[in-house]
CSV table of N, CA, C and O and ligand atoms in Angstrom, one decimal:
chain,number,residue,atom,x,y,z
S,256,UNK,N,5.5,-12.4,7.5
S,256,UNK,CA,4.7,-11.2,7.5
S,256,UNK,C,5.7,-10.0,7.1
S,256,UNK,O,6.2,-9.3,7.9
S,257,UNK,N,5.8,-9.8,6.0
S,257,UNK,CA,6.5,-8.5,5.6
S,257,UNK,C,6.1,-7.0,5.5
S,257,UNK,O,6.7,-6.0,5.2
S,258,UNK,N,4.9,-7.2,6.0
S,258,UNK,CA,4.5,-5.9,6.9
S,258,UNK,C,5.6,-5.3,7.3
S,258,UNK,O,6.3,-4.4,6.9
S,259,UNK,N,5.6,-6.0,8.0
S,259,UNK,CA,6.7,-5.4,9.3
S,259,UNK,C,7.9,-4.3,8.8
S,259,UNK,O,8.1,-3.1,9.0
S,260,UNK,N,8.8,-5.6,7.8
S,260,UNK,CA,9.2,-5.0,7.0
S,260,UNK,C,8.9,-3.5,6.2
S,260,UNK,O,9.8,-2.6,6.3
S,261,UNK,N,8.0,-3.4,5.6
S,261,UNK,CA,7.2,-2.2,4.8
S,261,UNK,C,7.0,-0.9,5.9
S,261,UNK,O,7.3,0.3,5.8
S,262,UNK,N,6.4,-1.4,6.7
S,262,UNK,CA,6.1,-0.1,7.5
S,262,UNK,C,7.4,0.4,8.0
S,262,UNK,O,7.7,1.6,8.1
S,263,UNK,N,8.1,-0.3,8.3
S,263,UNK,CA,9.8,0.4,8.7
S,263,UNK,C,10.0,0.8,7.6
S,263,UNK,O,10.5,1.9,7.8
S,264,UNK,N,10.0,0.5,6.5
S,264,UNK,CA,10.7,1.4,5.2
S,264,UNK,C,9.9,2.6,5.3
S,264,UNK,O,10.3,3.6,6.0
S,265,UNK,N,8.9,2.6,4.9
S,265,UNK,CA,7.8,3.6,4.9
S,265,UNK,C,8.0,4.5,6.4
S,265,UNK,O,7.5,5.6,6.3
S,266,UNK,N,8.4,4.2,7.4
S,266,UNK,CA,8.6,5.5,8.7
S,266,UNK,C,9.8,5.9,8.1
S,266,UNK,O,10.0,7.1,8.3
S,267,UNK,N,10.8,5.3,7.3
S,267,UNK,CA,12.0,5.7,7.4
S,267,UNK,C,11.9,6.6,6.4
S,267,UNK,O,12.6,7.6,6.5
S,268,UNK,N,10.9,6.3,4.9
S,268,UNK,CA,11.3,7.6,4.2
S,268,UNK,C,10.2,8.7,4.3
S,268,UNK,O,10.2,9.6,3.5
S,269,UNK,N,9.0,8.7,5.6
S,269,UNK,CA,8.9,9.5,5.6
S,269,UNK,C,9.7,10.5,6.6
S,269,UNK,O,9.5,11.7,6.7
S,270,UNK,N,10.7,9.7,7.5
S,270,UNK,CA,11.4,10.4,8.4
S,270,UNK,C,12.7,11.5,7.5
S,270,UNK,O,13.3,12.6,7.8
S,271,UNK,N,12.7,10.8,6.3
S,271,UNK,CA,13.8,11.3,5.9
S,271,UNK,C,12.6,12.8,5.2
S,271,UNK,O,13.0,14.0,5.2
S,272,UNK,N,12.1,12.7,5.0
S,272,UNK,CA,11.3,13.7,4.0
S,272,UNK,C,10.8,14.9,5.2
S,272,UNK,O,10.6,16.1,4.9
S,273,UNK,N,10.7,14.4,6.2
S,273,UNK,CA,10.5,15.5,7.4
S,273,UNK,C,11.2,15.9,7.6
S,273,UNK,O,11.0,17.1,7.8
S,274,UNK,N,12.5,15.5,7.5
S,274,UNK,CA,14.0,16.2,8.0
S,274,UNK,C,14.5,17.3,6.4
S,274,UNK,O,15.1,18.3,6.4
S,275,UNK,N,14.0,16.7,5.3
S,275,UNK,CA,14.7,17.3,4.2
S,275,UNK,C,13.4,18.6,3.9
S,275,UNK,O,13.7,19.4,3.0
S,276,UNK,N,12.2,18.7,4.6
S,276,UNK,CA,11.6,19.4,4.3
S,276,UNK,C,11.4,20.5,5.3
S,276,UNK,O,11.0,21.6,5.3
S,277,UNK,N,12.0,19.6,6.5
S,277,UNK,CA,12.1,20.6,7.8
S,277,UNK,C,11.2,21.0,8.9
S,277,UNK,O,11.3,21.9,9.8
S,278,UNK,N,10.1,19.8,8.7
S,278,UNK,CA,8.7,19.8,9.4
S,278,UNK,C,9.1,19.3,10.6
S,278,UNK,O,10.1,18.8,10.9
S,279,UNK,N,8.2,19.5,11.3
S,279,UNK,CA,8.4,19.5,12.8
S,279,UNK,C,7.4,18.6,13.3
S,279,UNK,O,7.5,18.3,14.5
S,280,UNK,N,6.3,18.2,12.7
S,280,UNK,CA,5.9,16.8,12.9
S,280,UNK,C,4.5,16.4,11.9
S,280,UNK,O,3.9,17.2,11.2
S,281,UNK,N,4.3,14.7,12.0
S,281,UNK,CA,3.4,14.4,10.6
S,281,UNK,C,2.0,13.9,11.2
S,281,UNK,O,1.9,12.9,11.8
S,282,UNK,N,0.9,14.7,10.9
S,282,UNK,CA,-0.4,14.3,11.3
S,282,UNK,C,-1.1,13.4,10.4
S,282,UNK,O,-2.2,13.1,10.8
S,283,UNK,N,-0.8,13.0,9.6
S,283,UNK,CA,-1.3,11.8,8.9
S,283,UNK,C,-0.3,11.6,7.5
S,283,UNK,O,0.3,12.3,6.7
S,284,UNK,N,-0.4,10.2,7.6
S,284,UNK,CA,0.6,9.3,6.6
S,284,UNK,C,-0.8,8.3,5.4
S,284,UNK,O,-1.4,7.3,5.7
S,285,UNK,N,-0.8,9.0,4.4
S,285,UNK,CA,-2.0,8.6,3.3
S,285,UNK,C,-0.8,7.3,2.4
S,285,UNK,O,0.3,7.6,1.9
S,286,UNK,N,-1.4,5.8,2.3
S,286,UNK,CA,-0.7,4.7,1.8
S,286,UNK,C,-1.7,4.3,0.4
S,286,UNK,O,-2.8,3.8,0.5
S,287,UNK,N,-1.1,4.7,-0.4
S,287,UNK,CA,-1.8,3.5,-1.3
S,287,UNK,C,-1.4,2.0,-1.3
S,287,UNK,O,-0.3,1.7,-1.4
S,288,UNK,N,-2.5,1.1,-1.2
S,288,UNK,CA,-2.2,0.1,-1.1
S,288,UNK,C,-2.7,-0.9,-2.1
S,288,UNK,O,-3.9,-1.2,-1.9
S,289,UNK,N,-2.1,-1.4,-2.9
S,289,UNK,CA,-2.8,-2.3,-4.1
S,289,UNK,C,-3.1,-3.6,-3.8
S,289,UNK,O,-2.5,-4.3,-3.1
S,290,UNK,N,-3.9,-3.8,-4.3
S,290,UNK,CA,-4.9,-5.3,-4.2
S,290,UNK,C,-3.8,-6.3,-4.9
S,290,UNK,O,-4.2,-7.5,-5.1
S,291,UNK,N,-3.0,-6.1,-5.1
S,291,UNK,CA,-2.4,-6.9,-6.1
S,291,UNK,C,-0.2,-6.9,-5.5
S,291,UNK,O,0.9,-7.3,-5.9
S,292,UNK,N,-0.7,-6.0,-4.2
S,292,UNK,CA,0.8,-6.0,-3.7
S,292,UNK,C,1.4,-6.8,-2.5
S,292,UNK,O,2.5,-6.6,-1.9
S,293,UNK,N,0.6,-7.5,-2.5
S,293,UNK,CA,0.5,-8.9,-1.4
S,293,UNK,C,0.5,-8.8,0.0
S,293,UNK,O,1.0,-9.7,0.8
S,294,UNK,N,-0.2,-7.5,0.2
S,294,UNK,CA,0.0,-7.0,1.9
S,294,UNK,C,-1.4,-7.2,1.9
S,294,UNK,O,-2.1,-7.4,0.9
S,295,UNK,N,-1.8,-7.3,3.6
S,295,UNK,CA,-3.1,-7.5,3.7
S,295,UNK,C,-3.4,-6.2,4.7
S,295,UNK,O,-2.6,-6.0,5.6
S,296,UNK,N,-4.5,-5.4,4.6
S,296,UNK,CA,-4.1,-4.0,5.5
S,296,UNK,C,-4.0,-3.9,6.3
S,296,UNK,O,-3.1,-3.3,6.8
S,297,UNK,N,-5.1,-5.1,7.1
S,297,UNK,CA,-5.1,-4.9,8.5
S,297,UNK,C,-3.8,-5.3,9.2
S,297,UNK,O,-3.4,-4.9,10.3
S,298,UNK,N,-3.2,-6.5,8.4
S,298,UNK,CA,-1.5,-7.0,8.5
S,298,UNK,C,-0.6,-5.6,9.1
S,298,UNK,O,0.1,-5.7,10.2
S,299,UNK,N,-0.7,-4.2,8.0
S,299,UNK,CA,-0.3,-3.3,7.8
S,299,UNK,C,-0.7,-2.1,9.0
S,299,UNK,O,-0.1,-1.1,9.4
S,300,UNK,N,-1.8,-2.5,9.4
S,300,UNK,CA,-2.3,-1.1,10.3
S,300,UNK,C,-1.8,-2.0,11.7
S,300,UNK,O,-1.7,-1.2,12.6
S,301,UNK,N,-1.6,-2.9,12.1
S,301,UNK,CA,-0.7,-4.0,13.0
S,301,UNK,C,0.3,-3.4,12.8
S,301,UNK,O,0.6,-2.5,13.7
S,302,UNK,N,0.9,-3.6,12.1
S,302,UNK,CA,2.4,-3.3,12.0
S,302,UNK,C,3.0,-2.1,12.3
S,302,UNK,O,4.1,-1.9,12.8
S,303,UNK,N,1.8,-1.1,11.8
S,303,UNK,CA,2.6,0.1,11.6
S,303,UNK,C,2.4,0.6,12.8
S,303,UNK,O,3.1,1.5,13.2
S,304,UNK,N,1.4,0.1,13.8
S,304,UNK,CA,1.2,0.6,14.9
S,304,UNK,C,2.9,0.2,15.7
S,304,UNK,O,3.8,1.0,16.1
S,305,UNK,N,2.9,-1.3,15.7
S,305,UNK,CA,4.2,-1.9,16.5
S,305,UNK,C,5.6,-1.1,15.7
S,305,UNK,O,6.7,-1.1,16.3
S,306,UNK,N,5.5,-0.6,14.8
S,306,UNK,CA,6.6,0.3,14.5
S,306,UNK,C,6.9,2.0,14.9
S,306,UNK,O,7.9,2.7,15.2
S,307,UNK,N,5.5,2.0,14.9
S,307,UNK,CA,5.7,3.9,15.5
S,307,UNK,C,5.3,4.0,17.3
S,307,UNK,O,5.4,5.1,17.9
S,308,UNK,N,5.1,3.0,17.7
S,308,UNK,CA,5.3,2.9,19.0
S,308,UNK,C,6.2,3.3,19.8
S,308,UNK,O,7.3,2.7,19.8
S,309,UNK,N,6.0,4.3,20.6
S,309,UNK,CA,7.2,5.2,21.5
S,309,UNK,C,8.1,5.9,20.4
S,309,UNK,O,9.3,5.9,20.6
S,310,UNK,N,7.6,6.7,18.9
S,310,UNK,CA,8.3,7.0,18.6
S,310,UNK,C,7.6,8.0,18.2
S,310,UNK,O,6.4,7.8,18.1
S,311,UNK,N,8.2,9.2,18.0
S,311,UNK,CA,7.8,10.8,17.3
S,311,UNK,C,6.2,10.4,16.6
S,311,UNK,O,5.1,11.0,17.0
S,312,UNK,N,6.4,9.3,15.6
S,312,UNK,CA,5.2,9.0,14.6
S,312,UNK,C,3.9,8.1,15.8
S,312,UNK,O,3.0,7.5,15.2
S,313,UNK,N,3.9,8.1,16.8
S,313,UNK,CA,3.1,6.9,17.5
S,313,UNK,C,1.7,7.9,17.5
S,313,UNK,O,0.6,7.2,17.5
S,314,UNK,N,1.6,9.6,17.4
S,314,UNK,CA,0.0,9.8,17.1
S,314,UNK,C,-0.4,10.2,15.4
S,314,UNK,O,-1.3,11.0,15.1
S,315,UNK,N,0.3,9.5,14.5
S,315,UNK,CA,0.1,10.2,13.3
S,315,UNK,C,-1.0,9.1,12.7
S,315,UNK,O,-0.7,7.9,12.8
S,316,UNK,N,-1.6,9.4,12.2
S,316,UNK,CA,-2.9,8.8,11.7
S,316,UNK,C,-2.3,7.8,10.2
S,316,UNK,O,-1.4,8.2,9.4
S,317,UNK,N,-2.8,7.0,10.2
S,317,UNK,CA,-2.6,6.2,8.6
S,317,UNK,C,-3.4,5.8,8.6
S,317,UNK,O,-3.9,5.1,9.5
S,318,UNK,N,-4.0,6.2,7.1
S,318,UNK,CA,-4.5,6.0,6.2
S,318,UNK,C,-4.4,5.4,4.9
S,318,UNK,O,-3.8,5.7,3.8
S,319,UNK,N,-5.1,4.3,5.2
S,319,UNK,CA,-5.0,3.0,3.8
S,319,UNK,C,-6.2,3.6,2.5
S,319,UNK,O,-7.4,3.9,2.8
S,320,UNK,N,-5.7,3.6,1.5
S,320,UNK,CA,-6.5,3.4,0.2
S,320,UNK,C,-6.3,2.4,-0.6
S,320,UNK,O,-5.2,2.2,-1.0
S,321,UNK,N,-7.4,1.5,-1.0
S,321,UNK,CA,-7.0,0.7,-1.4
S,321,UNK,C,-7.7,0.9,-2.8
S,321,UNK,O,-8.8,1.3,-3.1
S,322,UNK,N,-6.4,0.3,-3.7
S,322,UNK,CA,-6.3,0.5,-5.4
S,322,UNK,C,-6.5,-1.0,-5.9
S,322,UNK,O,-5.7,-1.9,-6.0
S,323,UNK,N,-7.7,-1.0,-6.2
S,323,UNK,CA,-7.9,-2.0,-7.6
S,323,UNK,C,-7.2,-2.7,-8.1
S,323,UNK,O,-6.5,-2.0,-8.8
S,324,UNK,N,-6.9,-4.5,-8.3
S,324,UNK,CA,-5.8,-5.1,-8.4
S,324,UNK,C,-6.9,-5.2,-10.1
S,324,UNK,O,-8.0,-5.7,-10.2
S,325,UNK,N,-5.7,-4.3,-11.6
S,325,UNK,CA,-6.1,-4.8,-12.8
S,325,UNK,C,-5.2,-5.6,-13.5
S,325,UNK,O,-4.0,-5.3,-13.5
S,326,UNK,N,-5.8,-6.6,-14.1
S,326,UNK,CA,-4.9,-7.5,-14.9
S,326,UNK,C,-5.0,-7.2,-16.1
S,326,UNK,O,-5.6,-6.1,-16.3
S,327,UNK,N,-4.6,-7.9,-17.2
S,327,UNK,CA,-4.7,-8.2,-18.7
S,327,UNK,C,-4.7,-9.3,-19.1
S,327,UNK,O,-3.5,-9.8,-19.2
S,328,UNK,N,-5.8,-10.1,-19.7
S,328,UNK,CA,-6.0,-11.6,-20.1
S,328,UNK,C,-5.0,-11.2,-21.6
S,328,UNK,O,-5.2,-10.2,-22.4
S,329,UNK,N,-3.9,-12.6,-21.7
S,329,UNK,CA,-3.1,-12.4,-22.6
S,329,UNK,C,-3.7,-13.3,-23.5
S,329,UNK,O,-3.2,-13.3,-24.7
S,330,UNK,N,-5.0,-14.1,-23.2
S,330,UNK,CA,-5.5,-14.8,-24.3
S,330,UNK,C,-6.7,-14.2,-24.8
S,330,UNK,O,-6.9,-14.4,-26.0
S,331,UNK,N,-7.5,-13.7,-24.2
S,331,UNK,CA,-8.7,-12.6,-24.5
S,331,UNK,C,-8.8,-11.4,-24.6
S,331,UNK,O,-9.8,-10.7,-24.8
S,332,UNK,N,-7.2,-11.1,-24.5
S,332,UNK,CA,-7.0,-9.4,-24.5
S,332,UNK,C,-8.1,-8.7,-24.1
S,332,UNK,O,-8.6,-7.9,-24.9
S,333,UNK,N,-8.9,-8.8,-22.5
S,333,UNK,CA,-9.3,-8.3,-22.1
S,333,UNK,C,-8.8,-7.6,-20.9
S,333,UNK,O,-7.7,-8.0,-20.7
S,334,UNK,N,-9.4,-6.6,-20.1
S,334,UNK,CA,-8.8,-6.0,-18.8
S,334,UNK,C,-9.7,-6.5,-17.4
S,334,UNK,O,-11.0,-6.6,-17.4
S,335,UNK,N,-9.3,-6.6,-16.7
S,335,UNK,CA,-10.3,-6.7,-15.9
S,335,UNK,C,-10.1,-6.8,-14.0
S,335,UNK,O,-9.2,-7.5,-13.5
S,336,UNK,N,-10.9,-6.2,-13.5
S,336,UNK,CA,-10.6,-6.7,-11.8
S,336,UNK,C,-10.1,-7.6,-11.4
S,336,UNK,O,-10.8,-8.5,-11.1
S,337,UNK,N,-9.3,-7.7,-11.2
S,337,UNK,CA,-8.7,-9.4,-10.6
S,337,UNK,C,-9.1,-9.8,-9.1
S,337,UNK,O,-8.8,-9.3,-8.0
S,338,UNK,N,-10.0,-11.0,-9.4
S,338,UNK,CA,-10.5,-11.3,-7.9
S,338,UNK,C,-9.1,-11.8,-7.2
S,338,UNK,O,-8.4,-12.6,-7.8
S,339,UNK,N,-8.7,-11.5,-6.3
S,339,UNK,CA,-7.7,-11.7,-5.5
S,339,UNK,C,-7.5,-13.1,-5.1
S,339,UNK,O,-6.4,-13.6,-4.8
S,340,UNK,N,-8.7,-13.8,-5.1
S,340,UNK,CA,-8.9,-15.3,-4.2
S,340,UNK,C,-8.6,-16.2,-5.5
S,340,UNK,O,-7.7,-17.0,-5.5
S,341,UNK,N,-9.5,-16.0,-6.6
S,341,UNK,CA,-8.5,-16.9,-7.9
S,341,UNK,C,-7.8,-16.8,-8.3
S,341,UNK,O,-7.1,-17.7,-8.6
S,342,UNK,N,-7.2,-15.3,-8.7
S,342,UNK,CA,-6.2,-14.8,-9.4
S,342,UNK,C,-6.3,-15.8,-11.1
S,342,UNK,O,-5.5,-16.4,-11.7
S,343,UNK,N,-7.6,-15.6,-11.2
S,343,UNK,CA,-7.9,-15.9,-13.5
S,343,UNK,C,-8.6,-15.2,-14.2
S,343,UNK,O,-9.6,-14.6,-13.7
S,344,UNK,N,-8.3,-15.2,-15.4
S,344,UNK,CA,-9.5,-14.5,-16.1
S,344,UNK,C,-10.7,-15.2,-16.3
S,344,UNK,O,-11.0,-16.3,-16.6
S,345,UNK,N,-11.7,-13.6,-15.8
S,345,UNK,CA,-13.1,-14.3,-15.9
S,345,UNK,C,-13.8,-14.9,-16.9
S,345,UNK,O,-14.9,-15.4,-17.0
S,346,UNK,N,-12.9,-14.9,-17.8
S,346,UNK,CA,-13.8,-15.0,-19.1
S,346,UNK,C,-13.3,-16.6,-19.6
S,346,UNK,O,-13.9,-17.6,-19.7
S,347,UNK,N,-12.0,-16.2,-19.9
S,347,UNK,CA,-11.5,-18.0,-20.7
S,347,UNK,C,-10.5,-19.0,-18.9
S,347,UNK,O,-9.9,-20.1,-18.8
S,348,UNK,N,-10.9,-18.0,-17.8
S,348,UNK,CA,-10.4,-18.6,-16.3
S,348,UNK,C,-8.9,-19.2,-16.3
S,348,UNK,O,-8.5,-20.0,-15.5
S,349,UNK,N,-8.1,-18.5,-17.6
S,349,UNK,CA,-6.8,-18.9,-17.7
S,349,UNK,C,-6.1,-18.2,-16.9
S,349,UNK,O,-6.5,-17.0,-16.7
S,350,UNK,N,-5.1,-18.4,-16.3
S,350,UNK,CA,-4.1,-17.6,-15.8
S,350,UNK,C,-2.8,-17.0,-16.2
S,350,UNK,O,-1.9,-16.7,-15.4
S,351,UNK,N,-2.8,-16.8,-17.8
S,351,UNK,CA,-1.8,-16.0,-18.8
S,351,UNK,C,-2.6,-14.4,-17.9
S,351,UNK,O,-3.8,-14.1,-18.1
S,352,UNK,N,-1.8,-13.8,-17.1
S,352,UNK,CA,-2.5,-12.7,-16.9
S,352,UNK,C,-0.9,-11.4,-16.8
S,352,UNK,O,0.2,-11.7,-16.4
S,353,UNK,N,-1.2,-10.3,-17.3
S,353,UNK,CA,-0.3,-9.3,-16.9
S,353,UNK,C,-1.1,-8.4,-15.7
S,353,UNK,O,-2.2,-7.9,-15.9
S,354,UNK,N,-0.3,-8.4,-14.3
S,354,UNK,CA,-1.1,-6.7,-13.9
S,354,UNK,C,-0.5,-5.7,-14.3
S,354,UNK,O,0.6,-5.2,-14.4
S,355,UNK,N,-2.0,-5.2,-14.7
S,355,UNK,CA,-1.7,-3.7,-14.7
S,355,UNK,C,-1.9,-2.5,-13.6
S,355,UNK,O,-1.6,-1.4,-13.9
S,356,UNK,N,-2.2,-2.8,-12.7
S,356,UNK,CA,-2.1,-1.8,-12.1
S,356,UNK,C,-2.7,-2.0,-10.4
S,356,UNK,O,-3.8,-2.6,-10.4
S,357,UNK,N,-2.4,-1.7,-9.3
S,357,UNK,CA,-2.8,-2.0,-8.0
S,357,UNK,C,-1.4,-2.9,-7.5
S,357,UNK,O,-1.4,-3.3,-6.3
S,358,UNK,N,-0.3,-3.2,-8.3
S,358,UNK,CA,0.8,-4.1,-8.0
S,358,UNK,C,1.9,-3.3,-6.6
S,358,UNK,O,2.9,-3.8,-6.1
S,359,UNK,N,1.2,-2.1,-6.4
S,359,UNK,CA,2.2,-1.5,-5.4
S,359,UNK,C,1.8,-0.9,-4.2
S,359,UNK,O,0.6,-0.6,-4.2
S,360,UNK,N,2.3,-0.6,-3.3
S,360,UNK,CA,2.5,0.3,-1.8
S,360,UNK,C,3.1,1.4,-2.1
S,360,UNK,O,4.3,1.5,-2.4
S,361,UNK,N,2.2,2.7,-1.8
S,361,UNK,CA,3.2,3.6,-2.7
S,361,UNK,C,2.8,4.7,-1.4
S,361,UNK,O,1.7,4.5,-0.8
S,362,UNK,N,3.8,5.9,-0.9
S,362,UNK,CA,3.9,6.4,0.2
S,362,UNK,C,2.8,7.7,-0.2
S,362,UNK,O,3.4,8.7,-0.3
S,363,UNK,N,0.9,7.9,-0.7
S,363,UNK,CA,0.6,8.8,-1.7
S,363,UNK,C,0.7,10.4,-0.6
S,363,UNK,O,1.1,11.4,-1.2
S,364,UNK,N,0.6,10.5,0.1
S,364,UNK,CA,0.5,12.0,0.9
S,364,UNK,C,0.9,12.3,2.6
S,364,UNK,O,0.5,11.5,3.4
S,365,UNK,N,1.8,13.3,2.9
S,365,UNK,CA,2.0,13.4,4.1
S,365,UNK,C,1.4,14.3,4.4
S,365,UNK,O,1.6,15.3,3.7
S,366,UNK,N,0.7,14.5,5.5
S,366,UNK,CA,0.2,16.1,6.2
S,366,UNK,C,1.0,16.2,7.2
S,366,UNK,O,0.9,15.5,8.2
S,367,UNK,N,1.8,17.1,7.1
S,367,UNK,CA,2.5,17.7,8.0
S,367,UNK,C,2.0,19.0,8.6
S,367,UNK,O,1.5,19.9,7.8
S,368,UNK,N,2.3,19.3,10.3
S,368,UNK,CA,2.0,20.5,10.3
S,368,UNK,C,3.5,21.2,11.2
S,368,UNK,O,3.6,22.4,11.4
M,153,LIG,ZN1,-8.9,-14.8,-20.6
């Protein structure tokens, strides 16, 4: 489960971004999370709880968005949703695929007050 993993990076840079911005504490932590980034959320809202536990971050709210896992069929040069559970294109159901986009966890907004 690399959760675990993730949400400790993710407290750590937003700890660092509190300190370099000078905030005095974070009322919500906004995650994009991609369909295509191999975390599963609820994996992630577990985790992040067992990470901010007894610490500064244990009442700050997170907030998962989840981003659209898009591929690129390299034989149909088409675009398209990628169902997560086959991972093929719907069209020729080959698996020559590029993602394009949802491949990441990305830290999108802090509200600090
Ligand atoms: Zn195809």
């Amino acid at each position: 489960m690399h959760e675990l993993g993730l949400m400790d990076a993710v407290i750590r840079t937003v700890g660092r971004i509190v300190k370099e911005e000078n905030l005095t504490s974070v009322r919500k932590i906004v995650l994009e999370v991609g369909e295509l980034s191999g975390t599963v959320p609820r994996f992630i809202t577990n985790c992040y709880e067992a990470v901010v536990a007894d610490t500064q971050y244990q009442d700050t709210e997170l907030v998962l968005e989840i981003v659209p896992g898009i591929a690129h069929c390299n034989d149909c040069h088409i675009e398209f949703r990628i169902d997560i559970e086959s991972l093929c294109c719907p069209i020729c159901h080959g698996k020559n695929l590029t993602p394009i986009a949802g491949k990441d966890l990305t830290i999108k907004e802090i509200e600090a007050c």
